[in-house]
XYZ file of C-alpha atoms in Angstrom:
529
model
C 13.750 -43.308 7.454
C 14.252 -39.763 9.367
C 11.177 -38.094 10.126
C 12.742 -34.734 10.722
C 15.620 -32.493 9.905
C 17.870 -30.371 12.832
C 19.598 -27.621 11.128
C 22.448 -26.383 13.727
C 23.117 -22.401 12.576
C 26.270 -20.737 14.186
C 26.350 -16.558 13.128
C 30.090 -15.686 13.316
C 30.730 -12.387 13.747
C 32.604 -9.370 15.162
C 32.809 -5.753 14.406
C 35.298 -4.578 12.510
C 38.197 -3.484 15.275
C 41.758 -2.556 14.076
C 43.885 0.146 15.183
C 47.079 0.122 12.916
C 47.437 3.679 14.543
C 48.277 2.456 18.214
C 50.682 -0.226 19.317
C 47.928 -1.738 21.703
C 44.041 -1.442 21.519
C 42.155 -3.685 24.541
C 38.924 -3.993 22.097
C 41.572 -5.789 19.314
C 41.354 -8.685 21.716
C 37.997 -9.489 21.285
C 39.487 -10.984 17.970
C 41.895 -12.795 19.860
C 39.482 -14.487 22.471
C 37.064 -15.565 19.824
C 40.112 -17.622 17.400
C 41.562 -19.211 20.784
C 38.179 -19.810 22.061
C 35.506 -20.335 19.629
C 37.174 -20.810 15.797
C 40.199 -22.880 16.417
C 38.404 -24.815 18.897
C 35.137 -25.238 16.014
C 38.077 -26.240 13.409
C 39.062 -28.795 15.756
C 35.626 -30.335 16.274
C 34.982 -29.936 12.327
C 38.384 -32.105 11.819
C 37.805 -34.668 14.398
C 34.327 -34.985 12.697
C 35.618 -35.544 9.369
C 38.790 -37.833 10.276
C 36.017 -40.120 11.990
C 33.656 -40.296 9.018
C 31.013 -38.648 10.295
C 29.338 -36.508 7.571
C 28.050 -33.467 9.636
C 25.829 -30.526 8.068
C 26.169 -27.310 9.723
C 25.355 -24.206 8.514
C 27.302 -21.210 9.838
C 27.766 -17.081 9.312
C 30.535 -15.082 8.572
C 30.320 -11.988 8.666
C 32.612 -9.738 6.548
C 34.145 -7.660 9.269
C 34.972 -10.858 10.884
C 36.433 -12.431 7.330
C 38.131 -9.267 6.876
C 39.989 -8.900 10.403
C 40.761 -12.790 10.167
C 42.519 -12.357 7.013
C 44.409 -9.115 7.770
C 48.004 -9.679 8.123
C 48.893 -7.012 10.773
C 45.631 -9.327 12.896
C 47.201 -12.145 12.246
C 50.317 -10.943 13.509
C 49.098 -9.765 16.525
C 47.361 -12.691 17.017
C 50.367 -14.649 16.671
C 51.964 -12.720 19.218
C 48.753 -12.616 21.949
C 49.118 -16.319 21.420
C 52.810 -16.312 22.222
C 51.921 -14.332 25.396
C 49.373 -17.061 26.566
C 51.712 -19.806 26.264
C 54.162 -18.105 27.755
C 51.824 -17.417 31.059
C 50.321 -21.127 31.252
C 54.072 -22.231 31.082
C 54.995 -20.091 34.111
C 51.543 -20.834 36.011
C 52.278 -24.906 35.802
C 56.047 -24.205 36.938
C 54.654 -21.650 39.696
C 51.975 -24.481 40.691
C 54.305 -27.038 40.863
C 53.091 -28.013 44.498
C 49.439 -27.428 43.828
C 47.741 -30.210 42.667
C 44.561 -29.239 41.047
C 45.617 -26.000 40.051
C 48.339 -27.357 38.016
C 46.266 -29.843 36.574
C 44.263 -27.130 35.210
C 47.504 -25.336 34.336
C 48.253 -28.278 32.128
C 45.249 -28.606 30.596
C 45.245 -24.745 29.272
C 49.731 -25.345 28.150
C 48.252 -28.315 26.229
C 45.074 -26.339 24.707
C 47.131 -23.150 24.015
C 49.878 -25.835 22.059
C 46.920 -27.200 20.355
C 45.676 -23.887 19.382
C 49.251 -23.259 17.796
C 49.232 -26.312 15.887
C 45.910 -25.520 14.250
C 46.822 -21.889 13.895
C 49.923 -22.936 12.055
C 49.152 -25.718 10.266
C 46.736 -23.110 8.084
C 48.953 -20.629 8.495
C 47.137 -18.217 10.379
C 44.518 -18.410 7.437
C 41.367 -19.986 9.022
C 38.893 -18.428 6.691
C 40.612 -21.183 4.676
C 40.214 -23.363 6.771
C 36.655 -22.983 7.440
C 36.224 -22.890 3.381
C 37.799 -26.706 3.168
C 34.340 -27.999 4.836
C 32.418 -25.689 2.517
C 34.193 -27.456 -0.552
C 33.546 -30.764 1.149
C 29.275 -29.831 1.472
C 29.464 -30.305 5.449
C 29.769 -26.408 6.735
C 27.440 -24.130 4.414
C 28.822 -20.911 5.167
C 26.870 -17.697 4.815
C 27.121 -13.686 4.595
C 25.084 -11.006 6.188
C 24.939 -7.401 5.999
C 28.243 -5.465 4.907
C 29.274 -4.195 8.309
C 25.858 -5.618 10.306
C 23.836 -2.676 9.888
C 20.541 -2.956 11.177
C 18.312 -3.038 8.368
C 14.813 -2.075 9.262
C 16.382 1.472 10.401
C 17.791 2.407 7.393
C 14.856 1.210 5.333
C 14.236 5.324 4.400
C 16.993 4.661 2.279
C 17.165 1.590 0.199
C 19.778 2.578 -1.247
C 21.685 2.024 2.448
C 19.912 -1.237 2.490
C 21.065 -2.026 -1.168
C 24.683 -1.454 -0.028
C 24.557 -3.187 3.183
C 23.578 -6.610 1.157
C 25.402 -5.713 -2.265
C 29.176 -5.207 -0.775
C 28.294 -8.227 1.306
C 27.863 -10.558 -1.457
C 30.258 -9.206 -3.314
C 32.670 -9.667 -0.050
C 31.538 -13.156 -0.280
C 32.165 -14.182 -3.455
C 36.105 -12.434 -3.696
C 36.563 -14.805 -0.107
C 35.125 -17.829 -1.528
C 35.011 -18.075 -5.462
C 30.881 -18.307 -5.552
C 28.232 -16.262 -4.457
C 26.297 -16.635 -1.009
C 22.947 -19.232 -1.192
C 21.750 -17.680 2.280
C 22.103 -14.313 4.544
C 21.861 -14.198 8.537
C 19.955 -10.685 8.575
C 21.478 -8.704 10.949
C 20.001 -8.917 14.811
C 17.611 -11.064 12.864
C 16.183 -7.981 11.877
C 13.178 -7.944 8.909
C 11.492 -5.682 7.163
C 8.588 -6.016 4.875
C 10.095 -5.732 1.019
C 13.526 -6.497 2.276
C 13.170 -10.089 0.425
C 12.940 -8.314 -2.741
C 16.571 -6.841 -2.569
C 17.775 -10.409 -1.353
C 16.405 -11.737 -4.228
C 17.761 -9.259 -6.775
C 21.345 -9.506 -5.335
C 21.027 -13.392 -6.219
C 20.055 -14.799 -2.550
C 18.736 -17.898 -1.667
C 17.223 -18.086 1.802
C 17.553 -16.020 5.229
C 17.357 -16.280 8.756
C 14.672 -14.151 10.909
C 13.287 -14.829 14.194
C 10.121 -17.371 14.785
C 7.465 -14.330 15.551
C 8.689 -13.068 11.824
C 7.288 -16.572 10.567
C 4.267 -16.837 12.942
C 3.134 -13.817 12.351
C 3.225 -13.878 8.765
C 0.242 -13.266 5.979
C -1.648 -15.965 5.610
C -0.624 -17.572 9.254
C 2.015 -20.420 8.051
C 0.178 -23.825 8.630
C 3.580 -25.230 9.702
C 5.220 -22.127 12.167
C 8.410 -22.516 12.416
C 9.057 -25.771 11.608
C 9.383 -25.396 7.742
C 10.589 -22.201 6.094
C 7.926 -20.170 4.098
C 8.845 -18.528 0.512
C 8.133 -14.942 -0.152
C 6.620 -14.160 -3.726
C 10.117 -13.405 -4.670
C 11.028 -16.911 -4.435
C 13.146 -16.189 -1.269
C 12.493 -18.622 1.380
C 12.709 -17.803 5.740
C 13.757 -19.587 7.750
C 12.531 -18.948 11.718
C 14.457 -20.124 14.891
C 13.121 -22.584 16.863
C 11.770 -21.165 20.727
C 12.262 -24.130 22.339
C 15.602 -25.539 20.874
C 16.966 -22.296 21.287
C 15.906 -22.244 25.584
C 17.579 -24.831 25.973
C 21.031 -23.435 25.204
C 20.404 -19.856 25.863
C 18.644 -19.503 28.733
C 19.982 -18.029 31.902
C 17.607 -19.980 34.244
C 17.183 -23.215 32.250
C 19.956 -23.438 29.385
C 22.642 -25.896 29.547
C 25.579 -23.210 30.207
C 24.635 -22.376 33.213
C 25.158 -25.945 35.126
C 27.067 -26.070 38.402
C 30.369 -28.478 36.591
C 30.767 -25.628 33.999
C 33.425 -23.164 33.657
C 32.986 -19.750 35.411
C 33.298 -17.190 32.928
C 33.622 -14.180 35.757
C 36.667 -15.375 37.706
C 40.104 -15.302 35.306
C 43.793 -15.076 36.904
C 44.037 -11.778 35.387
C 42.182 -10.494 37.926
C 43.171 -12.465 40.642
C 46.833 -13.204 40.510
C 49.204 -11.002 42.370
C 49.639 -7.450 40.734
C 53.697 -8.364 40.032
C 53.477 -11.733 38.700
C 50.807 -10.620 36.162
C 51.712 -7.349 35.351
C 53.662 -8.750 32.256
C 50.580 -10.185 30.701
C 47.893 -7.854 31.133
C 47.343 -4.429 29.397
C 50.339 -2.304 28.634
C 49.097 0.639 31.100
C 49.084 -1.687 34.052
C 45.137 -2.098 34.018
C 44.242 -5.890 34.807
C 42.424 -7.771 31.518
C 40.704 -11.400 31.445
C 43.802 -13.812 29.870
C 41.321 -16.765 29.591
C 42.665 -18.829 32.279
C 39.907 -19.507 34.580
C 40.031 -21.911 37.002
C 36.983 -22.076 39.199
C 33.497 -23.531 37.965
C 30.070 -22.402 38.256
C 29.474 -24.507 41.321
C 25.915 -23.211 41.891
C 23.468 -20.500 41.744
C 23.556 -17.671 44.650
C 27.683 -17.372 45.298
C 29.186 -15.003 44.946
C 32.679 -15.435 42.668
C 34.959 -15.710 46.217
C 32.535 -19.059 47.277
C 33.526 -20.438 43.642
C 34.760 -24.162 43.678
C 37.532 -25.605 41.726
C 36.995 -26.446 37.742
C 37.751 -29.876 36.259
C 37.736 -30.463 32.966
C 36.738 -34.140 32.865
C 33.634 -33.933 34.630
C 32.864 -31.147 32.906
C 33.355 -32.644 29.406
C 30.679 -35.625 30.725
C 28.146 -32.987 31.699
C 28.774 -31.891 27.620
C 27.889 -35.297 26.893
C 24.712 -35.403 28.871
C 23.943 -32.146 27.659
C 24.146 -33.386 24.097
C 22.269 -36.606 24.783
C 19.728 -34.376 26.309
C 19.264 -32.399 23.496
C 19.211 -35.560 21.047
C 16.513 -36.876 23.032
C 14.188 -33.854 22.841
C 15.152 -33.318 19.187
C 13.611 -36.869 18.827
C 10.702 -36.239 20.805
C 10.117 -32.765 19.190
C 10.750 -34.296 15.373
C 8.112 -37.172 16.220
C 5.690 -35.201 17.574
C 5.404 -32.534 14.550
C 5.512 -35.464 12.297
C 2.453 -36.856 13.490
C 0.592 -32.957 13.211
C 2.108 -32.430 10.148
C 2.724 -35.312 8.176
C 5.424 -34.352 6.796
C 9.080 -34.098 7.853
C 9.420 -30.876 10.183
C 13.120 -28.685 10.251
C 14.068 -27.269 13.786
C 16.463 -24.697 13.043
C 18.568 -23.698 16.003
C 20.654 -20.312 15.493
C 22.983 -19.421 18.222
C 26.041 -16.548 18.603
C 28.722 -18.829 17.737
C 31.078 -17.050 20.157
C 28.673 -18.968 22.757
C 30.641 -21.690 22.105
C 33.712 -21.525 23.480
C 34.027 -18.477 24.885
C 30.558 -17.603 26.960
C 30.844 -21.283 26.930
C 33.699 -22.803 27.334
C 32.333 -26.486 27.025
C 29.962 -25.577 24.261
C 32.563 -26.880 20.885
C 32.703 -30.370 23.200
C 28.497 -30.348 23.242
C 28.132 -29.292 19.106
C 31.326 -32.410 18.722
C 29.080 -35.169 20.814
C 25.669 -33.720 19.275
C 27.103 -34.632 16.203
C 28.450 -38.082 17.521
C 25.512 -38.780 18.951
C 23.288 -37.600 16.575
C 25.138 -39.558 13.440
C 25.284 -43.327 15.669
C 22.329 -43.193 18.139
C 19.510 -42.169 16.828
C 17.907 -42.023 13.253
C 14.330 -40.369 13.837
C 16.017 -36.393 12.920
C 18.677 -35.808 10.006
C 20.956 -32.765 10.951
C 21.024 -30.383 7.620
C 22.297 -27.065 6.128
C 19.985 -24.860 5.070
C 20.951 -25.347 1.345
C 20.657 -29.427 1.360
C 17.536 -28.685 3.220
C 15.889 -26.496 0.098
C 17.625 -28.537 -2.025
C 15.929 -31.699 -0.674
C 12.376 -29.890 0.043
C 11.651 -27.537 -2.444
C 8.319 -26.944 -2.068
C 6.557 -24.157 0.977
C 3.668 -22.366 1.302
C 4.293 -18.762 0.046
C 3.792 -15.662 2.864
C 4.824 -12.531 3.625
C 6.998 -12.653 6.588
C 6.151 -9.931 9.625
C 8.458 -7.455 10.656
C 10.630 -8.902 13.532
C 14.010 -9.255 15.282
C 15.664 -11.590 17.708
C 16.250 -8.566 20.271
C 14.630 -7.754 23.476
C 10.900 -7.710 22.916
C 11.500 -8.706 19.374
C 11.512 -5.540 17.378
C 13.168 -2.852 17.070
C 13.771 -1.333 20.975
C 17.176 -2.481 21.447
C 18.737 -0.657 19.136
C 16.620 2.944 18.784
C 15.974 3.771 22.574
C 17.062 6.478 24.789
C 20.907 5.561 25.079
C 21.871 5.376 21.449
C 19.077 7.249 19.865
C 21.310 10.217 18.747
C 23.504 8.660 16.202
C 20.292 7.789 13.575
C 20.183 11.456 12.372
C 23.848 11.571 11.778
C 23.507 8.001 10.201
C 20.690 9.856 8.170
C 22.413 12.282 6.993
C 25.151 10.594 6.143
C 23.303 7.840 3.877
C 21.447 11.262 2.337
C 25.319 12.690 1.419
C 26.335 9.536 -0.147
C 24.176 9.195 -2.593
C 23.882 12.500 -3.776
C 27.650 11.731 -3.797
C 27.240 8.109 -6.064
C 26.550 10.185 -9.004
C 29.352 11.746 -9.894
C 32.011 10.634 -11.971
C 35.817 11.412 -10.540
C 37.760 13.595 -11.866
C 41.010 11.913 -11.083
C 42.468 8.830 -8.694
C 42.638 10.572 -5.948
C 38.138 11.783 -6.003
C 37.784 8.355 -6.979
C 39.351 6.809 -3.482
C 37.532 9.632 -1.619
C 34.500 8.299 -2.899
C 35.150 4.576 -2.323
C 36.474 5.786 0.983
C 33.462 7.452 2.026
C 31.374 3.880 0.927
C 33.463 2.600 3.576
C 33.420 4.897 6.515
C 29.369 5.066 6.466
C 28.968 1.222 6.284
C 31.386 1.116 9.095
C 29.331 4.046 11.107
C 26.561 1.801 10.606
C 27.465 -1.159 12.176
C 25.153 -2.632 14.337
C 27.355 -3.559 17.106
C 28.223 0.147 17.827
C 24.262 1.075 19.105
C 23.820 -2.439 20.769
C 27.176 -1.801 23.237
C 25.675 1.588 24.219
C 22.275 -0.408 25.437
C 24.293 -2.749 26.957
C 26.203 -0.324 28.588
C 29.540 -2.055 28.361
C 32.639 -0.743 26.168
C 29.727 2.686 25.361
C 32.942 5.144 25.623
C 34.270 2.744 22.496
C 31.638 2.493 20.768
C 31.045 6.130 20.883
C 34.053 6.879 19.817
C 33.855 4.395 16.692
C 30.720 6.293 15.947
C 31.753 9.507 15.970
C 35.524 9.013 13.935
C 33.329 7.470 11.404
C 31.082 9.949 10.627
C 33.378 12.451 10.786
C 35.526 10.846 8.745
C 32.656 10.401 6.377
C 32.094 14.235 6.825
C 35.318 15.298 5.688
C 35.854 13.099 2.915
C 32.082 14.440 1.535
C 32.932 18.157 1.412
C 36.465 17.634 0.180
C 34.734 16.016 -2.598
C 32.393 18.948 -2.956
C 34.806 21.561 -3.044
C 36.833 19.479 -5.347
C 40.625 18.890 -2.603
C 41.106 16.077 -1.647
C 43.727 15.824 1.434
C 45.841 13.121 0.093
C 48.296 12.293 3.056
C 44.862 12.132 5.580
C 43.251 9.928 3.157
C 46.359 7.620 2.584
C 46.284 7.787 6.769
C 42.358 6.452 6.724
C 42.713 4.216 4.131
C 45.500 2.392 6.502
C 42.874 2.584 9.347
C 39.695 1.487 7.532
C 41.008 -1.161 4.799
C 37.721 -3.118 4.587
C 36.026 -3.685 1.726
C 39.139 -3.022 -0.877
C 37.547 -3.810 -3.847
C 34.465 -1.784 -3.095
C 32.520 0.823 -5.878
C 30.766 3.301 -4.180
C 28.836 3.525 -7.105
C 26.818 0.673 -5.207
C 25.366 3.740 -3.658
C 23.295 4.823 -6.822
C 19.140 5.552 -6.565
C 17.636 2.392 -7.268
């Protein structure tokens, strides 16, 4: 009999990025990179799993924004085309290597992974929310929400009623998608506050996802850490991530991705083909863009990208399979060793970015499809669950109250309230303070009542999470910016109009085409508590 449980938890998401308004938008493409790389390539694993008969559990986010853009028809059509455009490249790259050995045998490798890619796409057509939804009705993938737009909680905690909104029009999201309401949340950045557990329990949630300082830190101290979830008096059980599960894949100086046989991530032909042969297939403007067609490895630590060797695919598939072994073995190791402090069966839960697989790292769906493998024919001291069959199967924890905690640098709050991105909370503020003096009223007409619902929609989208974290990082910031500031002043507009009772029906037709998330939303959600 197992002695342990591995619950594998992928968090799916994207911010919400469409731009109906311009004919090309570079940050649309982050969209596009994630299907080719990471969810066609997952669907693939998940099918090859299931046509085998091996009865994987994984337990995986998505995120609204992300469910939204992957079921919006202009996407998908764009999509469709970016698609076209790759297949069209790898075509002319095998025909243009035709004298170059190993560069056309990675040109063939990409033609036949792009015409895979197309199959998948199409066999769903271009609906792979439904397809990820077949292994929910099947119990294998448990699939679960998090905050509206991925606001970060803890900062908004002034108003609940932001809070409220954040994890109401989520679940709501949730349930229109997939015809039942979420069991479990990813929190946003990880991000807890103390109370937070009693909104998830009033909008009907299960079970959520913090980082492991939020359970070992926890009143009274957990007897079990990480290694089995604790309830909160509300009935609401944590879950914490596991530190050294997690090293293993993330880490820069120790984690799997970073071995010498893997793909390099920093050298793509859009940067290094000549100027005229890839001018068709980069941005519009004539500025170069990655395409995803890398062919150069890691090769090893201290060269610089010119000193890069060539990649192969086959050897780099076998380092997968070590890497999975590898982590089957400690798994083992780690699930016998608890055992015998705990006496009882421990749960390692293991919550990655799923956009690490597949396109961070490129090998990463071939490790998850031989961990699986592996894990269902070699070994039998660890079951791999979802977090659901998991409570389902162990229903009773010690009771706590879970610490304040995120999975950010230093593991609070600093990453996203610091000196770069500091001046959009009193706008936020102010905003969340307008809307629900605005959630009382009752329209007067059609046209108050979409300015209202509009206005739900333009603060949850200021809020987004990913907008503060890119000015930290200090990549895309003019973006994200940007994003911030059209939202609020969208926001802005639609509040006094509202006020003053005129409502500027051709600009809110115009922003209702922009920002189309959410459709079915009542900004009544908005209401004092």
């Amino acid at each position: 009999m197992a002695i342990g449980y591995v619950a594998l938890v992928l968090h799916a998401h994207l911010p919400f990025v469409r731009h109906p308004e311009s004919d090309y938008v570079l940050e649309e493409e982050w969209l596009y990179e994630a299907i080719t790389e990471t969810y066609i390539p997952l669907l693939k694993v998940f099918e090859g799993l299931k046509r085998d008969g091996i009865d994987f559990k994984i337990t995986m986010s998505m995120t609204p924004p992300l469910v939204s853009m992957l079921r919006d028809p202009l996407l998908q059509e764009r999509y469709d085309a970016h698609l076209a455009k790759l297949e069209e490249l790898t075509e002319l790259e095998v025909e243009h290597n035709a004298h170059n050995g190993h560069i056309r045998y990675l040109a063939e490798h990409y033609a036949t992974e792009f015409n895979e890619a197309r199959q998948i796409w199409e066999s769903y057509q271009g609906d792979l929310v439904t397809a990820f939804k077949q292994f929910q009705d099947t119990n294998n993938l448990e699939i679960i929400t998090c905050g509206a737009t991925h606001g970060y909680l803890p900062l908004m905690k002034m108003y609940p009623q932001a809070v409220w909104a954040q994890i109401q029009v989520a679940c709501e999201h949730y349930e229109q998608t997939f015809g039942q309401p979420p069991r479990g949340i990813w929190l946003p950045e990880c991000a807890y506050y103390e109370g937070l557990e009693r909104m998830l329990a009033d909008a009907g949630l299960r079970y959520f996802l913090t980082d492991g300082h939020g359970i070992l830190y926890a009143r009274p101290r957990p007897r079990f850490g990480t290694y089995a979830p604790i309830f909160t008096e509300t009935g609401v059980a944590a879950f914490g991530r596991d530190h050294e599960s997690s090293q293993q894949v993330w880490s820069s100086e120790v984690g799997y991705p970073g071995a010498p046989e893997y793909r390099e991530f920093y050298k793509d032909l859009g940067w290094e083909a000549e100027y005229e042969y890839i001018k068709p297939y980069i941005m519009p403007n004539g500025q170069r863009k990655n395409t995803g067609i890398k062919y150069h490895k890691i090769t090893g630590r201290g060269l610089g990208l010119a000193d890069k060797a060539l990649y192969d695919p086959y050897w780099a598939r076998e380092k997968a399979a070590e890497h999975a072994a590898n982590f089957m073995y400690n798994r083992e190791r780690q699930s016998e060793h608890l055992y015998g402090i705990m006496q009882r069966r421990p749960i390692i839960v293991s919550p990655y970015d799923a956009e690490l697989f597949g396109h961070w790292w490129y090998e990463g769906p071939w490790f998850i499809d031989y961990l699986f493998r592996k894990s269902w024919y070699d070994q039998g001291t660890y079951t791999m669950t979802h977090l659901a069959d998991y409570l389902r199967a162990e229903p009773t924890q010690q009771v706590c109250h879970p610490s304040q905690s995120s999975w950010g640098y230093k593991g609070f709050h600093e990453y996203w309230l610091n000196e770069t991105n500091a001046w959009i909370y009193p706008h936020l503020h102010k905003a969340a303070e307008r809307m629900i003096e605005i959630s009382t009223r009752e329209p007067e007409d059609e046209l108050q009542l979409r300015s209202l619902n509009q206005a739900a929609r333009e603060l949850l989208l200021a809020q987004s999470s990913d907008w503060a974290f890119i000015m930290r990082t200090g990549t895309m910031v003019p973006y994200a910016v940007r994003r911030t500031r059209s939202h609020l002043m969208r926001f802005n507009k639609l509040y006094e109009d509202i006020k003053i009772g005129k409502v500027d029906s051709g600009w809110l037709e115009k922003v209702e085409l922009m920002d189309n998330i959410f459709p079915e939303i009542n900004y009544r959600v908005y209401r004092p508590l």
